[in-house]
mmCIF file of C-alpha atoms and ligand atoms in Angstrom:
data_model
loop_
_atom_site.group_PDB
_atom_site.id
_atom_site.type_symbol
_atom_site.label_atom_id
_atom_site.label_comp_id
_atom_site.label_asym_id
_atom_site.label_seq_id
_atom_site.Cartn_x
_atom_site.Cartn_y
_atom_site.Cartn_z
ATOM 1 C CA UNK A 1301 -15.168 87.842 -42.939
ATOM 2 C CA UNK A 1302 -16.364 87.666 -39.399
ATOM 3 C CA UNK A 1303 -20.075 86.306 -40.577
ATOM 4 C CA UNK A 1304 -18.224 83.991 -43.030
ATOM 5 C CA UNK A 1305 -16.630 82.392 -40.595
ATOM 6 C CA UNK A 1306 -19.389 82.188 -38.445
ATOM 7 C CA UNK A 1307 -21.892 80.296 -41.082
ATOM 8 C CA UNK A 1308 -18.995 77.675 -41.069
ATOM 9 C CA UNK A 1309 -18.396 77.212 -37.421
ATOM 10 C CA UNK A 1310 -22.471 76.738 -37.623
ATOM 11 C CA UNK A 1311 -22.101 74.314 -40.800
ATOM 12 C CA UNK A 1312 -19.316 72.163 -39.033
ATOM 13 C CA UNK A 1313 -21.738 71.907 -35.999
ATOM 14 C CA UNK A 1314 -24.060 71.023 -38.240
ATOM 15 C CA UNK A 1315 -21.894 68.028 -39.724
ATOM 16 C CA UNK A 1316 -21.289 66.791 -36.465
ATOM 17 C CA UNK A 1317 -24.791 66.598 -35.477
ATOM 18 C CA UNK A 1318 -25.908 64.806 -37.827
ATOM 19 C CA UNK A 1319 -22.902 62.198 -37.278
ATOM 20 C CA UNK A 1320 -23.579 61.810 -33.834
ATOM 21 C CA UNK A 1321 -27.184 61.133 -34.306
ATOM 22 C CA UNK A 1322 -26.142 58.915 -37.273
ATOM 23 C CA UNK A 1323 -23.981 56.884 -34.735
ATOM 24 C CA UNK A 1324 -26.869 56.597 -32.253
ATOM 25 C CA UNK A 1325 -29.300 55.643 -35.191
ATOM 26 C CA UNK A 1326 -26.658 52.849 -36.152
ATOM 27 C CA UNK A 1327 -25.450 51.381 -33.241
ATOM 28 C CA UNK A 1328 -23.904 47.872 -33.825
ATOM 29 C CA UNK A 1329 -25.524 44.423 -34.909
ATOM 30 C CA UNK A 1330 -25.865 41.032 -34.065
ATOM 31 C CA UNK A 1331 -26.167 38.640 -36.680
ATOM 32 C CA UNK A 1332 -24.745 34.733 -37.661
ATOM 33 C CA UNK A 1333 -26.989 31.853 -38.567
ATOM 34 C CA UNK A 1334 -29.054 28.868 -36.875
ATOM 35 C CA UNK A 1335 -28.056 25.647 -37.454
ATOM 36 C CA UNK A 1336 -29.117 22.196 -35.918
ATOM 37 C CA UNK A 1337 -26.519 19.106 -35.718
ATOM 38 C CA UNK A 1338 -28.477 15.080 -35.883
ATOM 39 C CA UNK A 1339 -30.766 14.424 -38.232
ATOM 40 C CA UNK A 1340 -34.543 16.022 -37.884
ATOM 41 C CA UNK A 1341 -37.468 14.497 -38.006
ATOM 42 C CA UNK A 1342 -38.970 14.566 -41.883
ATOM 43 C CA UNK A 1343 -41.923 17.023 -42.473
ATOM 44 C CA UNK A 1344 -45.086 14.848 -43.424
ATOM 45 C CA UNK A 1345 -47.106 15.398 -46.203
ATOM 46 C CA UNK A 1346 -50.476 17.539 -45.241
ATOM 47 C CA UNK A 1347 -54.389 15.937 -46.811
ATOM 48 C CA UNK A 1348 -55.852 18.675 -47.668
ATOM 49 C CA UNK A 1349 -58.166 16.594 -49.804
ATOM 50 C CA UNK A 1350 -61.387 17.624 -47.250
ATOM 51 C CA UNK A 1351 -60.663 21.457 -47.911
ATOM 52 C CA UNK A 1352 -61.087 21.336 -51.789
ATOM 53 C CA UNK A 1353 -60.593 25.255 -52.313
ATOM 54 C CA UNK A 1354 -57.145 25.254 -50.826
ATOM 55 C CA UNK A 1355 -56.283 21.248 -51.537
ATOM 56 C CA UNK A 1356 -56.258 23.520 -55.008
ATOM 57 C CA UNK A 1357 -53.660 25.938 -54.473
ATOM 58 C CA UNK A 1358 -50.893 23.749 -53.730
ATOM 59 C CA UNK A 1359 -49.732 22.251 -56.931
ATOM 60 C CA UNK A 1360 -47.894 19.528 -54.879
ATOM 61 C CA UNK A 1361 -48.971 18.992 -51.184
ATOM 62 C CA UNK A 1362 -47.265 20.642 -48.688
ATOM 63 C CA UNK A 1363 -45.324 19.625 -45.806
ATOM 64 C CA UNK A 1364 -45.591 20.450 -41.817
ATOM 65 C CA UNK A 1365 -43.734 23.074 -40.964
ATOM 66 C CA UNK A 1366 -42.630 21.980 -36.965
ATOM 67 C CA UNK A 1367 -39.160 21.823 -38.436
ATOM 68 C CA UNK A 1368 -37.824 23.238 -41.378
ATOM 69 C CA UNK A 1369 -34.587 23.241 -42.795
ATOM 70 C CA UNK A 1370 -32.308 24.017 -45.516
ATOM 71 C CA UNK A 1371 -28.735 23.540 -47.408
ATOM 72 C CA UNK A 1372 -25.918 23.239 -44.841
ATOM 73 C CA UNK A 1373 -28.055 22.248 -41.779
ATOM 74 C CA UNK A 1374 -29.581 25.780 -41.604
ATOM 75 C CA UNK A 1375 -32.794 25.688 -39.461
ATOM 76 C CA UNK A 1376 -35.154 28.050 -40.089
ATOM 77 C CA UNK A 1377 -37.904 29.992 -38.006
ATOM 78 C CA UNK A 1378 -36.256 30.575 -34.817
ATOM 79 C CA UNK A 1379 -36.893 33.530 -33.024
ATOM 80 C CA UNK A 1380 -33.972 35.560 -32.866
ATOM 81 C CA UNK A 1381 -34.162 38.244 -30.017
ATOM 82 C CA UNK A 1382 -32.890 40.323 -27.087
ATOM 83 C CA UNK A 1383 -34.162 38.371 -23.400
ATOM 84 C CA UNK A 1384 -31.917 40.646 -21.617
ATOM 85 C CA UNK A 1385 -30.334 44.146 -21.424
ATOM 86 C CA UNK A 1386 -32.202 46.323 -23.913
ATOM 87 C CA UNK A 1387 -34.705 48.574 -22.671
ATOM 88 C CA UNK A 1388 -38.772 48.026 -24.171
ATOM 89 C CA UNK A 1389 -39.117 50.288 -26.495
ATOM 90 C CA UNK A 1390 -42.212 51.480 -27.596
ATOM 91 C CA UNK A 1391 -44.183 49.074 -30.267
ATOM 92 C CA UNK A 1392 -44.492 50.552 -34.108
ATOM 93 C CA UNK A 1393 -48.145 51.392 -34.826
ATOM 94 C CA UNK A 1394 -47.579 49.216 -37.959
ATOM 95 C CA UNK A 1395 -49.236 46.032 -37.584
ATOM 96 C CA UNK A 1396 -48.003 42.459 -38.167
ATOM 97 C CA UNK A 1397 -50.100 40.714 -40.767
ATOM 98 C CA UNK A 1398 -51.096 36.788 -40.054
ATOM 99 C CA UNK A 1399 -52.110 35.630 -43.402
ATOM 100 C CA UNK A 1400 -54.373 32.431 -43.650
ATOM 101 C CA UNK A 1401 -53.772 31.333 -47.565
ATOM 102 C CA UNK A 1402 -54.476 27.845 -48.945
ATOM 103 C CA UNK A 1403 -54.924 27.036 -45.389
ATOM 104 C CA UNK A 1404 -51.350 27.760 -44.117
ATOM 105 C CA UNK A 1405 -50.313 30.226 -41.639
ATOM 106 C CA UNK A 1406 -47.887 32.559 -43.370
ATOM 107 C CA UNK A 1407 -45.860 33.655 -41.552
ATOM 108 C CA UNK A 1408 -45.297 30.002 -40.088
ATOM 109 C CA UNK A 1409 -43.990 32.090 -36.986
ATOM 110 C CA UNK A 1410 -44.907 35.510 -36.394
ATOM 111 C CA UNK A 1411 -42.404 38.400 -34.267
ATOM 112 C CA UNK A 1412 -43.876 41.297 -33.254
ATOM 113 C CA UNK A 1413 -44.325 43.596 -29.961
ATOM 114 C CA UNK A 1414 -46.244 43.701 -26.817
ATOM 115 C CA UNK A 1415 -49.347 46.455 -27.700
ATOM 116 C CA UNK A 1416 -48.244 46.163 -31.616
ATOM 117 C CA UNK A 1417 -51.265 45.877 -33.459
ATOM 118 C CA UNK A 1418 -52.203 42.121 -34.565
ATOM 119 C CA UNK A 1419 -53.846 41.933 -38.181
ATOM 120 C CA UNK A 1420 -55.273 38.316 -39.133
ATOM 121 C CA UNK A 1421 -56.355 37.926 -42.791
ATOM 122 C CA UNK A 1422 -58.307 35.257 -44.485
ATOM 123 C CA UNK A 1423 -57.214 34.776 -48.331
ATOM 124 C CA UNK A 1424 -59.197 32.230 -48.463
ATOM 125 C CA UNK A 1425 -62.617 31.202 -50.232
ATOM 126 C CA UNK A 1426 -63.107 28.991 -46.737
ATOM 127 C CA UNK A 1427 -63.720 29.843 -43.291
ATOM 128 C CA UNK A 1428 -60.984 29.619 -40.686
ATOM 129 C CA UNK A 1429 -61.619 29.880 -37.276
ATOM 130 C CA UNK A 1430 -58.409 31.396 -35.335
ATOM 131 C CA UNK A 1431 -57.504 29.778 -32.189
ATOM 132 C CA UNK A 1432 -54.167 31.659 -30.481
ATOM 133 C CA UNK A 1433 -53.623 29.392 -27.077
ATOM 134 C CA UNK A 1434 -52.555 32.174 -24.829
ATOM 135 C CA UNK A 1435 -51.870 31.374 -21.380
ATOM 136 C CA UNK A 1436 -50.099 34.327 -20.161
ATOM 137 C CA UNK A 1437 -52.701 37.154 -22.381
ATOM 138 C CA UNK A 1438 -55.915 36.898 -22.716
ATOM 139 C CA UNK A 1439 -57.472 33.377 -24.528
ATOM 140 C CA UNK A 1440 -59.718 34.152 -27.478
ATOM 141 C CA UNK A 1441 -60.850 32.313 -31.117
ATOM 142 C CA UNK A 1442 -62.190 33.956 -33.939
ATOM 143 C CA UNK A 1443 -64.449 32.806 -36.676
ATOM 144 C CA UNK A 1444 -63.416 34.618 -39.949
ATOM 145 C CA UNK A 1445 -65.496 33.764 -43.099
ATOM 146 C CA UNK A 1446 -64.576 34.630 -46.759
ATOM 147 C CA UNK A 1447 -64.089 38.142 -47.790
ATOM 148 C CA UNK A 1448 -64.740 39.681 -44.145
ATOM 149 C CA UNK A 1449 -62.073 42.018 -42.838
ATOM 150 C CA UNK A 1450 -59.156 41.454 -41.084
ATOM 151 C CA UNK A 1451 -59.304 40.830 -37.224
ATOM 152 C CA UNK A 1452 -56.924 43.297 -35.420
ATOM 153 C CA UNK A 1453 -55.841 42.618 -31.798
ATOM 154 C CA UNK A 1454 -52.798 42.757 -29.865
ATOM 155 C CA UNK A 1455 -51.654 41.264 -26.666
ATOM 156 C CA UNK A 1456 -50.448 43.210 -23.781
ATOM 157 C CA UNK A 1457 -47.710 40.574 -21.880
ATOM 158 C CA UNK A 1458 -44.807 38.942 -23.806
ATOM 159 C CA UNK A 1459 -45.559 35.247 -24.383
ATOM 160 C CA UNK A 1460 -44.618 32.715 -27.235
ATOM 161 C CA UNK A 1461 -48.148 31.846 -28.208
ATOM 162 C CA UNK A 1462 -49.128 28.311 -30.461
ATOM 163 C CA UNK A 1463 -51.729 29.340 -32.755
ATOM 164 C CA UNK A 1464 -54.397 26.603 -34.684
ATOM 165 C CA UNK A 1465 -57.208 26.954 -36.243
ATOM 166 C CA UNK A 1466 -60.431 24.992 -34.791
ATOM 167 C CA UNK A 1467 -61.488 24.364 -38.204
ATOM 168 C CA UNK A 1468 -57.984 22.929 -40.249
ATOM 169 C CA UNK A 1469 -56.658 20.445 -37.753
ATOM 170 C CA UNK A 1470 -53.154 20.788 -39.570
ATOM 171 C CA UNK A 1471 -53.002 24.643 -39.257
ATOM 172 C CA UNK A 1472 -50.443 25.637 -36.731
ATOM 173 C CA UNK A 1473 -48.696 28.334 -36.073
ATOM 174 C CA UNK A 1474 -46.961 30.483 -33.551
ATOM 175 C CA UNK A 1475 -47.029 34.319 -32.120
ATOM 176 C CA UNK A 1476 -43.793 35.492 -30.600
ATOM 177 C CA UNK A 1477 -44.612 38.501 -28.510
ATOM 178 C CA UNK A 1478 -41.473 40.154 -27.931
ATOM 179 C CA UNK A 1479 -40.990 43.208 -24.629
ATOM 180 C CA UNK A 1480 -38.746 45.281 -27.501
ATOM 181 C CA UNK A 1481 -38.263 45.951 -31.158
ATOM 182 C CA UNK A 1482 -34.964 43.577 -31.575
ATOM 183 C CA UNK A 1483 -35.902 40.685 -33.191
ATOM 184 C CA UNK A 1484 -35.467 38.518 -36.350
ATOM 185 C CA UNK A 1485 -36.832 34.725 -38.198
ATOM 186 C CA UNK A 1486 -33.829 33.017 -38.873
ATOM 187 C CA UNK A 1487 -34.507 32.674 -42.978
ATOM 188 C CA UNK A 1488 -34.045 29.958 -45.311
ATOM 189 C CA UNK A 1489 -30.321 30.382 -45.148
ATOM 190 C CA UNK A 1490 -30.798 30.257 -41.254
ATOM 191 C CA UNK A 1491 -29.254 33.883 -40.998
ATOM 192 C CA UNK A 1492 -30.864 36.579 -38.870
ATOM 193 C CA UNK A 1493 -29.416 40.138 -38.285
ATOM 194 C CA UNK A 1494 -30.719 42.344 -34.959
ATOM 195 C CA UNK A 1495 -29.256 46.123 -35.678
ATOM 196 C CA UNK A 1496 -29.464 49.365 -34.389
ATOM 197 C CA UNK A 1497 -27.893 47.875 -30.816
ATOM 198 C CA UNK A 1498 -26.548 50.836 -28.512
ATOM 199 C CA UNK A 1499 -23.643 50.019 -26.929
ATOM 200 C CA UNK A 1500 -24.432 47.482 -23.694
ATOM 201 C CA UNK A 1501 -24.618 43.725 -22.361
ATOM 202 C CA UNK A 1502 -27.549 41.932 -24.250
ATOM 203 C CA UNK A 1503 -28.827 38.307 -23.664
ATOM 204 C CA UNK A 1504 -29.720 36.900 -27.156
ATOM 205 C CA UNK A 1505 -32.310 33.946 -27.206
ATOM 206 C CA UNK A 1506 -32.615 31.565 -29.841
ATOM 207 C CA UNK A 1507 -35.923 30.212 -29.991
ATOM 208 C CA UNK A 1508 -37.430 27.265 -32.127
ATOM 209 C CA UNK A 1509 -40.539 25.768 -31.920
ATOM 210 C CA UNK A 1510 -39.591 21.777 -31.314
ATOM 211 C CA UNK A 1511 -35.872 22.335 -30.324
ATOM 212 C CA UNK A 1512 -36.513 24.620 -27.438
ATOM 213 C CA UNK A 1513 -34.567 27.876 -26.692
ATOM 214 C CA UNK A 1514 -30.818 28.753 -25.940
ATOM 215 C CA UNK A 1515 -29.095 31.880 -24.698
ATOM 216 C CA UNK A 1516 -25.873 33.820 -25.434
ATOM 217 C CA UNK A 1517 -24.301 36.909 -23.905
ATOM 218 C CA UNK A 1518 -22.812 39.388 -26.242
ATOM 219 C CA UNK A 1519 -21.429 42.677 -25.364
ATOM 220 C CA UNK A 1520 -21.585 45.359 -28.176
ATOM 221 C CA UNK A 1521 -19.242 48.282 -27.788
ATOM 222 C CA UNK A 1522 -19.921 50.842 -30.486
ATOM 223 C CA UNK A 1523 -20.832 50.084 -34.418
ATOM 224 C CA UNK A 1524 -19.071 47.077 -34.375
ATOM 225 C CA UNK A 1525 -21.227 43.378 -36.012
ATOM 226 C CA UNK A 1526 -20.907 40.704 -33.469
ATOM 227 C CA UNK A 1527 -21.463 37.292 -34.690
ATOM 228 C CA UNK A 1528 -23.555 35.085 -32.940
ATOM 229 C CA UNK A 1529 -24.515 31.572 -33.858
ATOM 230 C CA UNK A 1530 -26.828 28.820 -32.644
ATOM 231 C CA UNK A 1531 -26.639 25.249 -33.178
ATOM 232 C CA UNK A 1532 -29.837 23.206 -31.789
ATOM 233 C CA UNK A 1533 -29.810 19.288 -31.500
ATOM 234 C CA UNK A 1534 -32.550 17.901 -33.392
ATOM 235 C CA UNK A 1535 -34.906 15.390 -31.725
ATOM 236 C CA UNK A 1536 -35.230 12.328 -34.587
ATOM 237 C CA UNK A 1537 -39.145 12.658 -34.243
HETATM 238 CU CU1 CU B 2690 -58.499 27.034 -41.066
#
């Protein structure tokens, strides 16, 4: 009777263990959607007519990428993160992949962490020749011909870093090196979702690449969702 009851007391502890580290594990989110209000500049048609091999894998040409937007004013690719109030956390040992295809960056805008590995692949049957303008981290460029293997780097300091390519005078693109592991791209929709908060005052930056950056102070209490939306003014040109 006695040891019965003891193997539940332990099972009950158990249970509530696992709860509470469930709760931590949860935390609460942050999430809404980026809009912009005016009327954006319209993307312009890239020539890729000099780069035959990837001029080929775009059935119809494609567009710059500066601004992009979708149904109901959503703007996407803004960098959705915590400025303020969450502690750095270490960086996963997963790395975040930079594809060049058909001579595009994709990701158009890259999130990742200060000392998470960097992985830059070439898809293409062209060389590319990776330029990330650093000021804050250290400036390099990297030649990358067909078929070699990926370059892997990462940057030590947090910066928002333009990337082009010294070859492809249209490639751009941009690194967002972020001090912790809360961010999000605002998608297609313009939504963006930053969980797993623990309970505390957090500065959330919206950042886009032409529209510049705004700032919002949210206060998340247990494993509650907090909406949180940004509208940015867009600039005609
Ligand atoms: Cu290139």
């Amino acid at each position: 009777m006695r040891a019965k009851l003891i193997s539940i007391t332990a099972a009950l502890a158990l249970i509530f263990a696992a709860a509470l580290l469930h709760a931590r594990a949860g935390g609460g989110t942050i999430s809404g959607k980026v809009t912009y209000e005016g009327t954006p500049a319209k993307p312009k048609p890239i020539d890729m007519s000099k780069e035959p091999s990837c001029a080929k894998q775009h059935a119809t040409p494609i567009t710059t990428e500066t601004v992009v937007t979708g149904p109901g004013n959503s703007l996407e690719n803004v960098v959705v993160y915590i400025s303020a109030g969450a502690p750095d956390d270490a960086a996963p040992s997963e790395p975040a992949t930079f594809d060049q295809k058909g001579c595009q960056y994709i990701p158009h805008v890259l999130a990742f962490q200060v000392n998470q590995p960097l992985k830059v692949i070439n898809d293409d049957q062209t060389s590319h020749n990776i330029h990330p303008l650093a000021k804050v981290n250290r400036e390099w460029n990297k030649s990358q011909p067909p078929g070699t293997p990926p370059i892997v780097d990462k940057y030590d300091k947090p910066e928002f870093i333009p990337v082009k390519c010294n070859v492809h005078p249209w490639m751009h693109g941009t690194f967002a090196v972020l001090k912790n592991s809360h961010h999000a791209i605002s998608g297609q929709d313009g939504g963006f979702s930053l969980p797993n908060l623990p309970a505390g005052k957090y500065t959330v930056t919206g950042w886009h690449e032409s529209y510049g950056e705004q700032t919002q102070e949210v206060t998340i209490s247990g494993s509650e969702t907090k909406t949180v939306n940004f509208v940015f003014k867009a600039k005609p040109y």
